[in-house]
PDB file of C-alpha atoms and ligand atoms in Angstrom:
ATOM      1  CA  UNK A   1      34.117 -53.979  -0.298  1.00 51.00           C
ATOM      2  CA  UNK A   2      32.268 -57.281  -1.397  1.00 48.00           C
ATOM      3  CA  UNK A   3      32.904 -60.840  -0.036  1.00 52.00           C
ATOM      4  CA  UNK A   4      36.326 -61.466   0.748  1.00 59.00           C
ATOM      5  CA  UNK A   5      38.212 -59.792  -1.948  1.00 85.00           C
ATOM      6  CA  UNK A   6      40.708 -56.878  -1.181  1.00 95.00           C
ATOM      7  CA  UNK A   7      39.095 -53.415  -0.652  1.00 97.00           C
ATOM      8  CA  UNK A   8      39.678 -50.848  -3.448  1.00 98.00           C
ATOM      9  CA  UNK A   9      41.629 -47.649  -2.638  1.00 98.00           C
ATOM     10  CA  UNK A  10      42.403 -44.874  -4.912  1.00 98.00           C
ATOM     11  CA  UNK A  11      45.572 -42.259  -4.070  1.00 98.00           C
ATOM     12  CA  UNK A  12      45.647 -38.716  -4.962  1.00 98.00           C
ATOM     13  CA  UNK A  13      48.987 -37.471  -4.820  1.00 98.00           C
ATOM     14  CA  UNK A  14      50.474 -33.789  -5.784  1.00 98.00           C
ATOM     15  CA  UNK A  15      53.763 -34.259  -4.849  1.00 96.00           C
ATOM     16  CA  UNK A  16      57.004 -36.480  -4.178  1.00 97.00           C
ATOM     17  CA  UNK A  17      54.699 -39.262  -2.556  1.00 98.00           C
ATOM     18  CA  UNK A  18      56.650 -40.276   0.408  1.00 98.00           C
ATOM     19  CA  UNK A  19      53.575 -41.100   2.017  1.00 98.00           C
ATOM     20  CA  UNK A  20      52.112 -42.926  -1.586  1.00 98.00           C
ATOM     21  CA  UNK A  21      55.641 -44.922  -1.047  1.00 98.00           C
ATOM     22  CA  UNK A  22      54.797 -45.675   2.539  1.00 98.00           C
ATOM     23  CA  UNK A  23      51.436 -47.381   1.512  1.00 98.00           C
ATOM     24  CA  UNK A  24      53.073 -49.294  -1.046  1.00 98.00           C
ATOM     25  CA  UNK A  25      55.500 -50.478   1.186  1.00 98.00           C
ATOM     26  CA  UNK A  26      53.106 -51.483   4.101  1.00 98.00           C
ATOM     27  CA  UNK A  27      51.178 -53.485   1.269  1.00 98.00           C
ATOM     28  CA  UNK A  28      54.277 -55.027  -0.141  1.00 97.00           C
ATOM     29  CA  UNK A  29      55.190 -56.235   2.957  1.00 98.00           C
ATOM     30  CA  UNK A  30      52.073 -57.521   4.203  1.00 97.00           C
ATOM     31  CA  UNK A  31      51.234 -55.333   6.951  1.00 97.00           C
ATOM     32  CA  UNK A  32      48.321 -53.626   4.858  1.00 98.00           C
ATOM     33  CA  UNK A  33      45.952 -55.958   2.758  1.00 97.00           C
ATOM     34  CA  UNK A  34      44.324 -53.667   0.310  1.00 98.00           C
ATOM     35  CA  UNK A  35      44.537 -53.084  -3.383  1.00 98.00           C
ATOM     36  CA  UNK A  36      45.905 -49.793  -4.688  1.00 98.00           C
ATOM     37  CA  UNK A  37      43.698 -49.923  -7.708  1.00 98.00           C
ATOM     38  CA  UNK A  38      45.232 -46.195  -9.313  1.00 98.00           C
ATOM     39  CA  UNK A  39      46.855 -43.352  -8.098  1.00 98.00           C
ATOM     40  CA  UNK A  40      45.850 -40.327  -9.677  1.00 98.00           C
ATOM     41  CA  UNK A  41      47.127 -36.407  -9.477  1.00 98.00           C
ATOM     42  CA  UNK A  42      46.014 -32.800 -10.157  1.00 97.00           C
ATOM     43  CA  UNK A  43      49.983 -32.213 -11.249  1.00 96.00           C
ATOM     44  CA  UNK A  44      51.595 -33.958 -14.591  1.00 95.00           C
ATOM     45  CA  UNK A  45      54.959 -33.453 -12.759  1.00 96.00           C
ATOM     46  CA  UNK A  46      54.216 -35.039  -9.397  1.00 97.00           C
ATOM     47  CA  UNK A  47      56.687 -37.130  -8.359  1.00 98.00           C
ATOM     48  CA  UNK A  48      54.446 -40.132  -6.776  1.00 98.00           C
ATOM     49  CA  UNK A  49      53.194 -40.598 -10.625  1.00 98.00           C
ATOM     50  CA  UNK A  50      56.226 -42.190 -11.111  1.00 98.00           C
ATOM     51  CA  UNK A  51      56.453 -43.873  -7.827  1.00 98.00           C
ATOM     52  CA  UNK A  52      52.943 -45.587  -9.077  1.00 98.00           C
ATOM     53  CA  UNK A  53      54.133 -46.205 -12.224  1.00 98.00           C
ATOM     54  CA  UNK A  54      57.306 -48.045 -10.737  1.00 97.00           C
ATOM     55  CA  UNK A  55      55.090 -50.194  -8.719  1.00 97.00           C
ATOM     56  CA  UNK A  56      52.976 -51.282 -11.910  1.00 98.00           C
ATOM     57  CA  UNK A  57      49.986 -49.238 -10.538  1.00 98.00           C
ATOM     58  CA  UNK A  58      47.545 -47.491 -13.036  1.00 98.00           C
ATOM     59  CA  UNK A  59      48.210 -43.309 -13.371  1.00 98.00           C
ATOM     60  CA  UNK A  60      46.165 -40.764 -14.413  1.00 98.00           C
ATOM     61  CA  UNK A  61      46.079 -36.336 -14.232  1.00 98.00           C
ATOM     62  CA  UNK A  62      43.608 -34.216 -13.352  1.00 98.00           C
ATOM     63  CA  UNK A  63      45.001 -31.239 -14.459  1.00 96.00           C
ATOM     64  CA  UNK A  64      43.433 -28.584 -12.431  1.00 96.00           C
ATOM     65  CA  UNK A  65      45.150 -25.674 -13.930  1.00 94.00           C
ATOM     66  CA  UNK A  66      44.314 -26.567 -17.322  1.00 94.00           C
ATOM     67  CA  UNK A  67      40.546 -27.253 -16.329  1.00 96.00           C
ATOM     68  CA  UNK A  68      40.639 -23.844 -14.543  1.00 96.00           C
ATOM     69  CA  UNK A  69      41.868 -22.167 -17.783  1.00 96.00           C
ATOM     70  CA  UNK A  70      38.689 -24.162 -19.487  1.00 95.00           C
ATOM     71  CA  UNK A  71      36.280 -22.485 -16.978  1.00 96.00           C
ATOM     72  CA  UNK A  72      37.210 -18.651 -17.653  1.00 95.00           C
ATOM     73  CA  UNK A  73      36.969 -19.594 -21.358  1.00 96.00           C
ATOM     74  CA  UNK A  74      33.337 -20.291 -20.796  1.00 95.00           C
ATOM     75  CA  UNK A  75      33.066 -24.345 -21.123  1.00 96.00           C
ATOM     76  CA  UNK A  76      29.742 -25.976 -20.053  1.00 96.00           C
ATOM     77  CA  UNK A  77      29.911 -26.575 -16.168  1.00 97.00           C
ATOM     78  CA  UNK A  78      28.811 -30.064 -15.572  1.00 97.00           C
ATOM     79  CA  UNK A  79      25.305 -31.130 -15.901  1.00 97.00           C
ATOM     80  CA  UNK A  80      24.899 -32.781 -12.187  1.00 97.00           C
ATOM     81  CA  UNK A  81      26.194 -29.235 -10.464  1.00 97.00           C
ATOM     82  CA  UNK A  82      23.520 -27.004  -8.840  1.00 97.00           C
ATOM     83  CA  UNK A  83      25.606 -23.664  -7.340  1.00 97.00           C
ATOM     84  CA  UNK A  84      22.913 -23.253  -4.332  1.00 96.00           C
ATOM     85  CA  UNK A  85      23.223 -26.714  -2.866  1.00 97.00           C
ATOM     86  CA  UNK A  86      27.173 -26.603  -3.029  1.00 97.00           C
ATOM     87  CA  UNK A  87      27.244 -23.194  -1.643  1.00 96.00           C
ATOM     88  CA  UNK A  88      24.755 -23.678   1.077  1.00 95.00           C
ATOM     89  CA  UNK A  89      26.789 -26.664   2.166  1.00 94.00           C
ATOM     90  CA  UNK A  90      30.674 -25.409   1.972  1.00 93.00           C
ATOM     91  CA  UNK A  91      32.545 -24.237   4.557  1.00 91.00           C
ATOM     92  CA  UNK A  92      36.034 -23.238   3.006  1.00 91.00           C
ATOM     93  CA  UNK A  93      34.953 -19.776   1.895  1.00 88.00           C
ATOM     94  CA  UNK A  94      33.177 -18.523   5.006  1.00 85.00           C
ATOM     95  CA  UNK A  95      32.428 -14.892   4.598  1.00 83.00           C
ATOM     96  CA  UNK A  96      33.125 -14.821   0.640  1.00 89.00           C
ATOM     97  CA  UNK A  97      31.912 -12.578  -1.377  1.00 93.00           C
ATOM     98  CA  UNK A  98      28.917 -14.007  -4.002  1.00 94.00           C
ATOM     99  CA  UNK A  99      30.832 -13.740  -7.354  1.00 95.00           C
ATOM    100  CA  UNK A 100      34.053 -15.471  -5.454  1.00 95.00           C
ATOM    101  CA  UNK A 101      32.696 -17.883  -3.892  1.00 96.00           C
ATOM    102  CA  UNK A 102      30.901 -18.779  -7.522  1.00 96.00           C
ATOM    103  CA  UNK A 103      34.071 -18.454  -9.169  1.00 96.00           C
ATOM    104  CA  UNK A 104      35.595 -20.806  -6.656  1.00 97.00           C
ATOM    105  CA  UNK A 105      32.970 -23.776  -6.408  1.00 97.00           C
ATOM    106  CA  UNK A 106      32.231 -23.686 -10.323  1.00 97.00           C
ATOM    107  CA  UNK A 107      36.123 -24.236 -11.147  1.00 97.00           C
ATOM    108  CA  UNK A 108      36.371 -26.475  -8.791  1.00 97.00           C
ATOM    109  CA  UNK A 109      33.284 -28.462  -9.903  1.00 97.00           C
ATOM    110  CA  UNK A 110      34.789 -28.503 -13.596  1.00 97.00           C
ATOM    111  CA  UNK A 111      38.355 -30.314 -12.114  1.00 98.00           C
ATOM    112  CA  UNK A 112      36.604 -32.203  -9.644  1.00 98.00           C
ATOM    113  CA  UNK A 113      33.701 -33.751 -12.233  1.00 98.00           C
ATOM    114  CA  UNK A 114      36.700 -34.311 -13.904  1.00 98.00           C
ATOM    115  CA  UNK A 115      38.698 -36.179 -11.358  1.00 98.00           C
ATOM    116  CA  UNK A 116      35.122 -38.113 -10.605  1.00 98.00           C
ATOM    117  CA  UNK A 117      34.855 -39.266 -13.987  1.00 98.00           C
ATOM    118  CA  UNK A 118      38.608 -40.543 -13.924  1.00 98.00           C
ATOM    119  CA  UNK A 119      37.935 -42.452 -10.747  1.00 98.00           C
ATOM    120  CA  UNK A 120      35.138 -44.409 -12.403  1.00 98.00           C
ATOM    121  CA  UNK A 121      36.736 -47.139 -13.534  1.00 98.00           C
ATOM    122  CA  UNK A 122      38.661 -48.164 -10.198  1.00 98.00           C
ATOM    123  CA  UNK A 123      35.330 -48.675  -8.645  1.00 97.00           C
ATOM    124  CA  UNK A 124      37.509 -47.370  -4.722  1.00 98.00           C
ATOM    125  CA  UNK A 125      35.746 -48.178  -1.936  1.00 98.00           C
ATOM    126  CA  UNK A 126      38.345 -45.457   0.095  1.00 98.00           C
ATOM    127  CA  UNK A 127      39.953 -42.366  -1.289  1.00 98.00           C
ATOM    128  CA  UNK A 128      42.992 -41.668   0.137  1.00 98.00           C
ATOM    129  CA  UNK A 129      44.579 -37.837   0.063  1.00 98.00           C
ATOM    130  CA  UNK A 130      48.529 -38.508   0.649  1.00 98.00           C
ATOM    131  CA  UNK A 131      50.163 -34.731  -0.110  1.00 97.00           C
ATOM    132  CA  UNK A 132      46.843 -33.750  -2.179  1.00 98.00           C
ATOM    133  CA  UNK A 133      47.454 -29.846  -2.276  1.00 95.00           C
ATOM    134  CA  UNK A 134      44.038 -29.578  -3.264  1.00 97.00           C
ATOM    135  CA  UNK A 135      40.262 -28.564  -1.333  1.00 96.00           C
ATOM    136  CA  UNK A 136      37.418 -30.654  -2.593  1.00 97.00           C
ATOM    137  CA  UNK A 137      33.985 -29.073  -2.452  1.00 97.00           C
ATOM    138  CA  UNK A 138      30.564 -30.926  -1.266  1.00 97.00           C
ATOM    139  CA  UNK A 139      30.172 -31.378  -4.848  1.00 98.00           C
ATOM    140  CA  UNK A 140      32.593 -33.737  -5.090  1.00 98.00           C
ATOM    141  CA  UNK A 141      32.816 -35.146  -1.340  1.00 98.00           C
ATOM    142  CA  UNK A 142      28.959 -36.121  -1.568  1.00 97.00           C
ATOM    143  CA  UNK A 143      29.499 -37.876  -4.770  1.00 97.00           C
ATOM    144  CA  UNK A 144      32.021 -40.010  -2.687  1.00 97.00           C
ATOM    145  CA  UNK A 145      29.874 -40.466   0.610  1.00 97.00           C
ATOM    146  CA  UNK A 146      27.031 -42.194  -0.290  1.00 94.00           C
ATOM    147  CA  UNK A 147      26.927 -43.292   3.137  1.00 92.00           C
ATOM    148  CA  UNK A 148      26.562 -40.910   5.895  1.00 84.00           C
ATOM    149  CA  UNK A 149      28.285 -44.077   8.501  1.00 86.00           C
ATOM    150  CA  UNK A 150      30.750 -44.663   6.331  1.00 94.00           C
ATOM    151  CA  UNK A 151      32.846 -41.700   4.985  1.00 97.00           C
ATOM    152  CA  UNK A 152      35.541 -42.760   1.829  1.00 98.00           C
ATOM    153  CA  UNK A 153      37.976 -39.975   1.765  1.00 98.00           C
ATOM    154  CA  UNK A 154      40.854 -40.062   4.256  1.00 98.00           C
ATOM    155  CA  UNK A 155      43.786 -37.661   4.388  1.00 98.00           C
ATOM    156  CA  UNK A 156      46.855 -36.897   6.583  1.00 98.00           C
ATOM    157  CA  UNK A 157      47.950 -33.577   7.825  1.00 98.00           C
ATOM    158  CA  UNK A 158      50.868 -32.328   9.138  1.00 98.00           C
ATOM    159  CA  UNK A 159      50.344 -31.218  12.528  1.00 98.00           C
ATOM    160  CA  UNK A 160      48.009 -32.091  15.353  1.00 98.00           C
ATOM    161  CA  UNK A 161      44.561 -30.835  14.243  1.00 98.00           C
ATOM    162  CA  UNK A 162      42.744 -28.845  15.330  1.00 98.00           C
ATOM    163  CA  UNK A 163      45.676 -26.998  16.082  1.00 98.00           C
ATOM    164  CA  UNK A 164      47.148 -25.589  12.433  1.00 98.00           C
ATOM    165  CA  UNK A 165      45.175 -26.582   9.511  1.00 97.00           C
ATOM    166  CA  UNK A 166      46.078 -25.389   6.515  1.00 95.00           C
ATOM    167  CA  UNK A 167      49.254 -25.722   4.033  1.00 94.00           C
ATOM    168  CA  UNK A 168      51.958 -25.945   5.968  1.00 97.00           C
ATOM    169  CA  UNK A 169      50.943 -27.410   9.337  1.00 98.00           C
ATOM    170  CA  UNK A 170      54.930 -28.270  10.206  1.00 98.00           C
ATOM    171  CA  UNK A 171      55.835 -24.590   9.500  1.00 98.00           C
ATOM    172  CA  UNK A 172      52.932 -23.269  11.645  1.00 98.00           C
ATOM    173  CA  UNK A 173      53.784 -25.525  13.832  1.00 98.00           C
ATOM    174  CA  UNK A 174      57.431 -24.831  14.451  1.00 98.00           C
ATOM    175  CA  UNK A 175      56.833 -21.026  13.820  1.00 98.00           C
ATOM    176  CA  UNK A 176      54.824 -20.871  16.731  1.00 98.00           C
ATOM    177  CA  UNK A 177      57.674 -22.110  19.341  1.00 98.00           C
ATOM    178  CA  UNK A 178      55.302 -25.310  19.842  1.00 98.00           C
ATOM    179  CA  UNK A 179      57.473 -27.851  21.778  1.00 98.00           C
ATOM    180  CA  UNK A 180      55.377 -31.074  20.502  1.00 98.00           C
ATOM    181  CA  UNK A 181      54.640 -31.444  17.013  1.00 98.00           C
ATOM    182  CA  UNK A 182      52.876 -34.337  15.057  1.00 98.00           C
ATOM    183  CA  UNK A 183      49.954 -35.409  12.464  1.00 98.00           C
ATOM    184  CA  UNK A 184      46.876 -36.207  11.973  1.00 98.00           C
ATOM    185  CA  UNK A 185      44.785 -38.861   9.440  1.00 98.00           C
ATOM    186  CA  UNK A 186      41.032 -37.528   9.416  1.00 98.00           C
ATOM    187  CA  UNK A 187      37.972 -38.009   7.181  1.00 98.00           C
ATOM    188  CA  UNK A 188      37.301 -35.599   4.682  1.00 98.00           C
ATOM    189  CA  UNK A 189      34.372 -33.252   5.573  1.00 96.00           C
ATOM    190  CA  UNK A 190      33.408 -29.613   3.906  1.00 95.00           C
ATOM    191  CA  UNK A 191      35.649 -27.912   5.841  1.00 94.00           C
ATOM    192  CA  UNK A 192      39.105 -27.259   6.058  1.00 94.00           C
ATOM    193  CA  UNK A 193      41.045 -29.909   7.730  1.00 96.00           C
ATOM    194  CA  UNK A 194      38.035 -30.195   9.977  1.00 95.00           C
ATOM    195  CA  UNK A 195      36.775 -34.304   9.605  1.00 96.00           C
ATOM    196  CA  UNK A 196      36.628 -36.678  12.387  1.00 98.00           C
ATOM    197  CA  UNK A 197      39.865 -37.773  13.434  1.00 98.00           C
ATOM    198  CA  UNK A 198      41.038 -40.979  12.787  1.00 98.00           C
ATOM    199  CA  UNK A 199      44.854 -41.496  14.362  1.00 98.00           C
ATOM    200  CA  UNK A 200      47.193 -38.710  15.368  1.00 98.00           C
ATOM    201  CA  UNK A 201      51.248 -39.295  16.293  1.00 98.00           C
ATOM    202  CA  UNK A 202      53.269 -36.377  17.670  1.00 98.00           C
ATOM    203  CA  UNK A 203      56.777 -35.797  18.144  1.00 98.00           C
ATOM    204  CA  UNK A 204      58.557 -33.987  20.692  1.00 98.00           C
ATOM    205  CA  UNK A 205      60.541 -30.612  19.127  1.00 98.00           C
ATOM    206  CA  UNK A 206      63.737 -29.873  21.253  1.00 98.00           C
ATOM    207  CA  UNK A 207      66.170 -27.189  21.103  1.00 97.00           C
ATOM    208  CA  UNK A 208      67.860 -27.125  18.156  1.00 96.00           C
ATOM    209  CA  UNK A 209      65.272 -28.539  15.791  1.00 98.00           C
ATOM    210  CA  UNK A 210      65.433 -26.618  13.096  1.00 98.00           C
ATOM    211  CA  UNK A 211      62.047 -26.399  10.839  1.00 98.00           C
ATOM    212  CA  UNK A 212      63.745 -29.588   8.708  1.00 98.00           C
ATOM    213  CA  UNK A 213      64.123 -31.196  11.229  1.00 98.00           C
ATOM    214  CA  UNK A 214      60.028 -30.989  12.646  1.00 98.00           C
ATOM    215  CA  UNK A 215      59.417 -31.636   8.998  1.00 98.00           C
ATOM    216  CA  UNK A 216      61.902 -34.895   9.373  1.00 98.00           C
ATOM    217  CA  UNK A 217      60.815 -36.147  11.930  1.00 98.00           C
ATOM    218  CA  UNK A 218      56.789 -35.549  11.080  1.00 98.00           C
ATOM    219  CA  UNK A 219      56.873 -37.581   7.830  1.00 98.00           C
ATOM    220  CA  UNK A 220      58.454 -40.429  10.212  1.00 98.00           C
ATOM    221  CA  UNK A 221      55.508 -40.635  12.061  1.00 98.00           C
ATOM    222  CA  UNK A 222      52.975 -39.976   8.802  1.00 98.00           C
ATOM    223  CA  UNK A 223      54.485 -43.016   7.544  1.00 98.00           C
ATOM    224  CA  UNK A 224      53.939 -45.388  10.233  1.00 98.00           C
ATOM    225  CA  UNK A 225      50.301 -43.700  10.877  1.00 98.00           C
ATOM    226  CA  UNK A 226      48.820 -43.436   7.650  1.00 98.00           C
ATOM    227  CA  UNK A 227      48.662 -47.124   6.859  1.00 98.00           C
ATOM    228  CA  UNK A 228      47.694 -48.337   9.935  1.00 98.00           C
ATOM    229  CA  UNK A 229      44.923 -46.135   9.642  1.00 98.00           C
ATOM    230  CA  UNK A 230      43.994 -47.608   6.639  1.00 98.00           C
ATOM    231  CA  UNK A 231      44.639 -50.996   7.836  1.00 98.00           C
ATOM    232  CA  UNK A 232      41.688 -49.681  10.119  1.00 98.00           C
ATOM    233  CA  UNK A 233      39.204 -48.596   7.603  1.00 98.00           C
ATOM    234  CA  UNK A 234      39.877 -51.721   5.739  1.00 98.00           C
ATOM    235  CA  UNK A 235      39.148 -53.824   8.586  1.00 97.00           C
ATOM    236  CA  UNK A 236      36.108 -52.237   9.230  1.00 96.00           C
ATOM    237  CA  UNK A 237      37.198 -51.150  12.729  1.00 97.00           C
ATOM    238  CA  UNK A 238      36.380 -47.414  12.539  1.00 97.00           C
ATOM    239  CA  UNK A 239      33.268 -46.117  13.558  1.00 96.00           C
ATOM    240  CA  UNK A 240      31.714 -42.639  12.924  1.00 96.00           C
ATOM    241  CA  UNK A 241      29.327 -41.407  16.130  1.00 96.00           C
ATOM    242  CA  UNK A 242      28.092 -38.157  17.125  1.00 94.00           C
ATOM    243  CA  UNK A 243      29.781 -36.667  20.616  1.00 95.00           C
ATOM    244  CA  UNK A 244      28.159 -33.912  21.769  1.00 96.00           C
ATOM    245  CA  UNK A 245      26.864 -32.536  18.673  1.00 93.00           C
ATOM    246  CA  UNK A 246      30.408 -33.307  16.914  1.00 94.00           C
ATOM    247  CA  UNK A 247      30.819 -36.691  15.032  1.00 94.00           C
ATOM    248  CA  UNK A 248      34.280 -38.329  16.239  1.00 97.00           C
ATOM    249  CA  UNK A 249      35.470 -41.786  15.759  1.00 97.00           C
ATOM    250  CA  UNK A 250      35.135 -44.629  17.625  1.00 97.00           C
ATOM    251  CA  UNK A 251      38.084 -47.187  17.040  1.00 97.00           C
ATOM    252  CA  UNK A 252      36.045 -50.646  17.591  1.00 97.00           C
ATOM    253  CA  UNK A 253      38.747 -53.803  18.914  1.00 96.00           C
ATOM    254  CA  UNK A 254      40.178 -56.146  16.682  1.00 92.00           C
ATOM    255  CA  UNK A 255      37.753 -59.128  15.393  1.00 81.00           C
ATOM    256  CA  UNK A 256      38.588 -62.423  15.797  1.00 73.00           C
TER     257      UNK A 256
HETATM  258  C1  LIG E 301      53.029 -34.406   3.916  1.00 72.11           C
HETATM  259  O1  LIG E 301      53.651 -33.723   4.984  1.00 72.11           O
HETATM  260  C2  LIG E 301      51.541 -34.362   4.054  1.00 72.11           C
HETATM  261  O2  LIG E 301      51.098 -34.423   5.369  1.00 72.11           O
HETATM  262  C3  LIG E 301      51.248 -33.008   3.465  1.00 72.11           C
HETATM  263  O3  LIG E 301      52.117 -32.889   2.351  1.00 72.11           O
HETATM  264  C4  LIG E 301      53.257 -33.676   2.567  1.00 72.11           C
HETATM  265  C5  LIG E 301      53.290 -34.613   1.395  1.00 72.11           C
HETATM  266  O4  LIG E 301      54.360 -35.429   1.380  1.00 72.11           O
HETATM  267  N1  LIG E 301      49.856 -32.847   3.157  1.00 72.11           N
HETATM  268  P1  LIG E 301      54.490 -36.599   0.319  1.00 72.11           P
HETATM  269  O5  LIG E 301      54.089 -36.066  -1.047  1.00 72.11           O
HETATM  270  O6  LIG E 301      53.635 -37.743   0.775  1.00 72.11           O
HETATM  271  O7  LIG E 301      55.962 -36.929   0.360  1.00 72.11           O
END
């Protein structure tokens, strides 16, 4: 972010967008004072592409499944990729065998040079994930965080990490008779759902919830949290410290 103007933030969206739509909103209204410079998505059919579009913001697809298909047809990997260093730093495919864990990182690095090359233009100073169904490897998280104080890629999850992480953190959730649910928005490190917290919100789950109703009453609180934890970021109010050999965040008080 320079002088005064309005920090830059990118969405990545692979779905409906509720939580896209919840941004907007908090921006529209006042209550968030960034500008949502493009929202982009690894799915031609997601619904918050229209959402976006609707709103006047600028649109673009990565579309993973066709740059996956490019990969096993032999395409040049790109230039800046080095297999080792990703490999050495990951920690989604713990345990992998060689030739899968290569297959993994190298299609990933073709979609996610890809999705690097489409962010360009935005110039973001924040990524934010809202319903990305997609992993991103140190390849593309280190392009991103230039600055080890000052992490750019934020996403929400659905339950209260480090408790279910994962696809479907409500399911898990509710599956496992939990009697408190909630969500969590969390920096983006090389693991799965594993970045320093940010905010969390939970909801109680009482007899009779059915796994709707969790999921109902989950996106209620991912909308309120999401932007206020961007309001955060943007206000420069979050600060990344190491805790005992883990780095957490420190929410500093509100300036003047
Ligand atoms: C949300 O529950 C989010 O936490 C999860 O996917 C869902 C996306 O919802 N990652 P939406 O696309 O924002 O409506």
């Amino acid at each position: 972010m320079k002088g005064n103007s309005k920090m830059n933030i990118g969405v990545l969206v692979s779905g409906g967008g509720s939580n896209l739509q919840a941004i907007m909103d908090a921006v529209a209204v006042g209550d968030l004072d960034v500008n949502i410079a493009c929202v982009g998505s690894d799915n031609p059919d997601a619904g918050g592409l229209q959402r976006a579009d609707k709103a006047g913001i600028p649109t673009f697809v990565t579309d993973y499944g066709a740059l996956f298909g490019r990969w096993r047809d032999g395409a040049p990997l790109p230039e800046d990729f080095c297999l080792e260093t990703v490999a050495a730093r990951q920690s989604l495919m713990k345990g992998s065998d060689p030739d899968s864990l290569r297959a993994f990182l190298e299609k990933r690095a073709m979609a996610e040079s890809a999705l690097l090359a489409a962010l360009v233009p935005y110039k973001i100073d924040l990524l934010v994930l809202a319903g990305f169904m997609r992993v991103l490897t140190p390849y593309f998280i280190d392009a991103l965080n230039t600055d080890p104080n000052r992490p750019r890629i934020m996403n929400i999850h659905p339950a209260l990490l480090p408790a279910f992480p994962g696809t479907d953190g409500y399911g898990d959730t509710f599956r496992y008779g939990c009697k408190v649910g909630g969500c969590t928005v969390h920096f983006v490190d090389y693991g799965e759902d594993s970045g320093p917290i940010i905010g969390q919100s939970s909801f109680s789950i009482d007899p009779g919830d059915d796994l709707d109703a969790v999921k109902k009453k989950g996106l209620a609180e991912e909308w309120r949290l999401f932007p206020e934890c961007i309001r955060l970021y943007a206000e420069d109010r979050l600060n990344v410290v190491e805790r005992e050999g883990t780095r957490v965040v420190e929410i500093l008080p509100e300036k003047d």
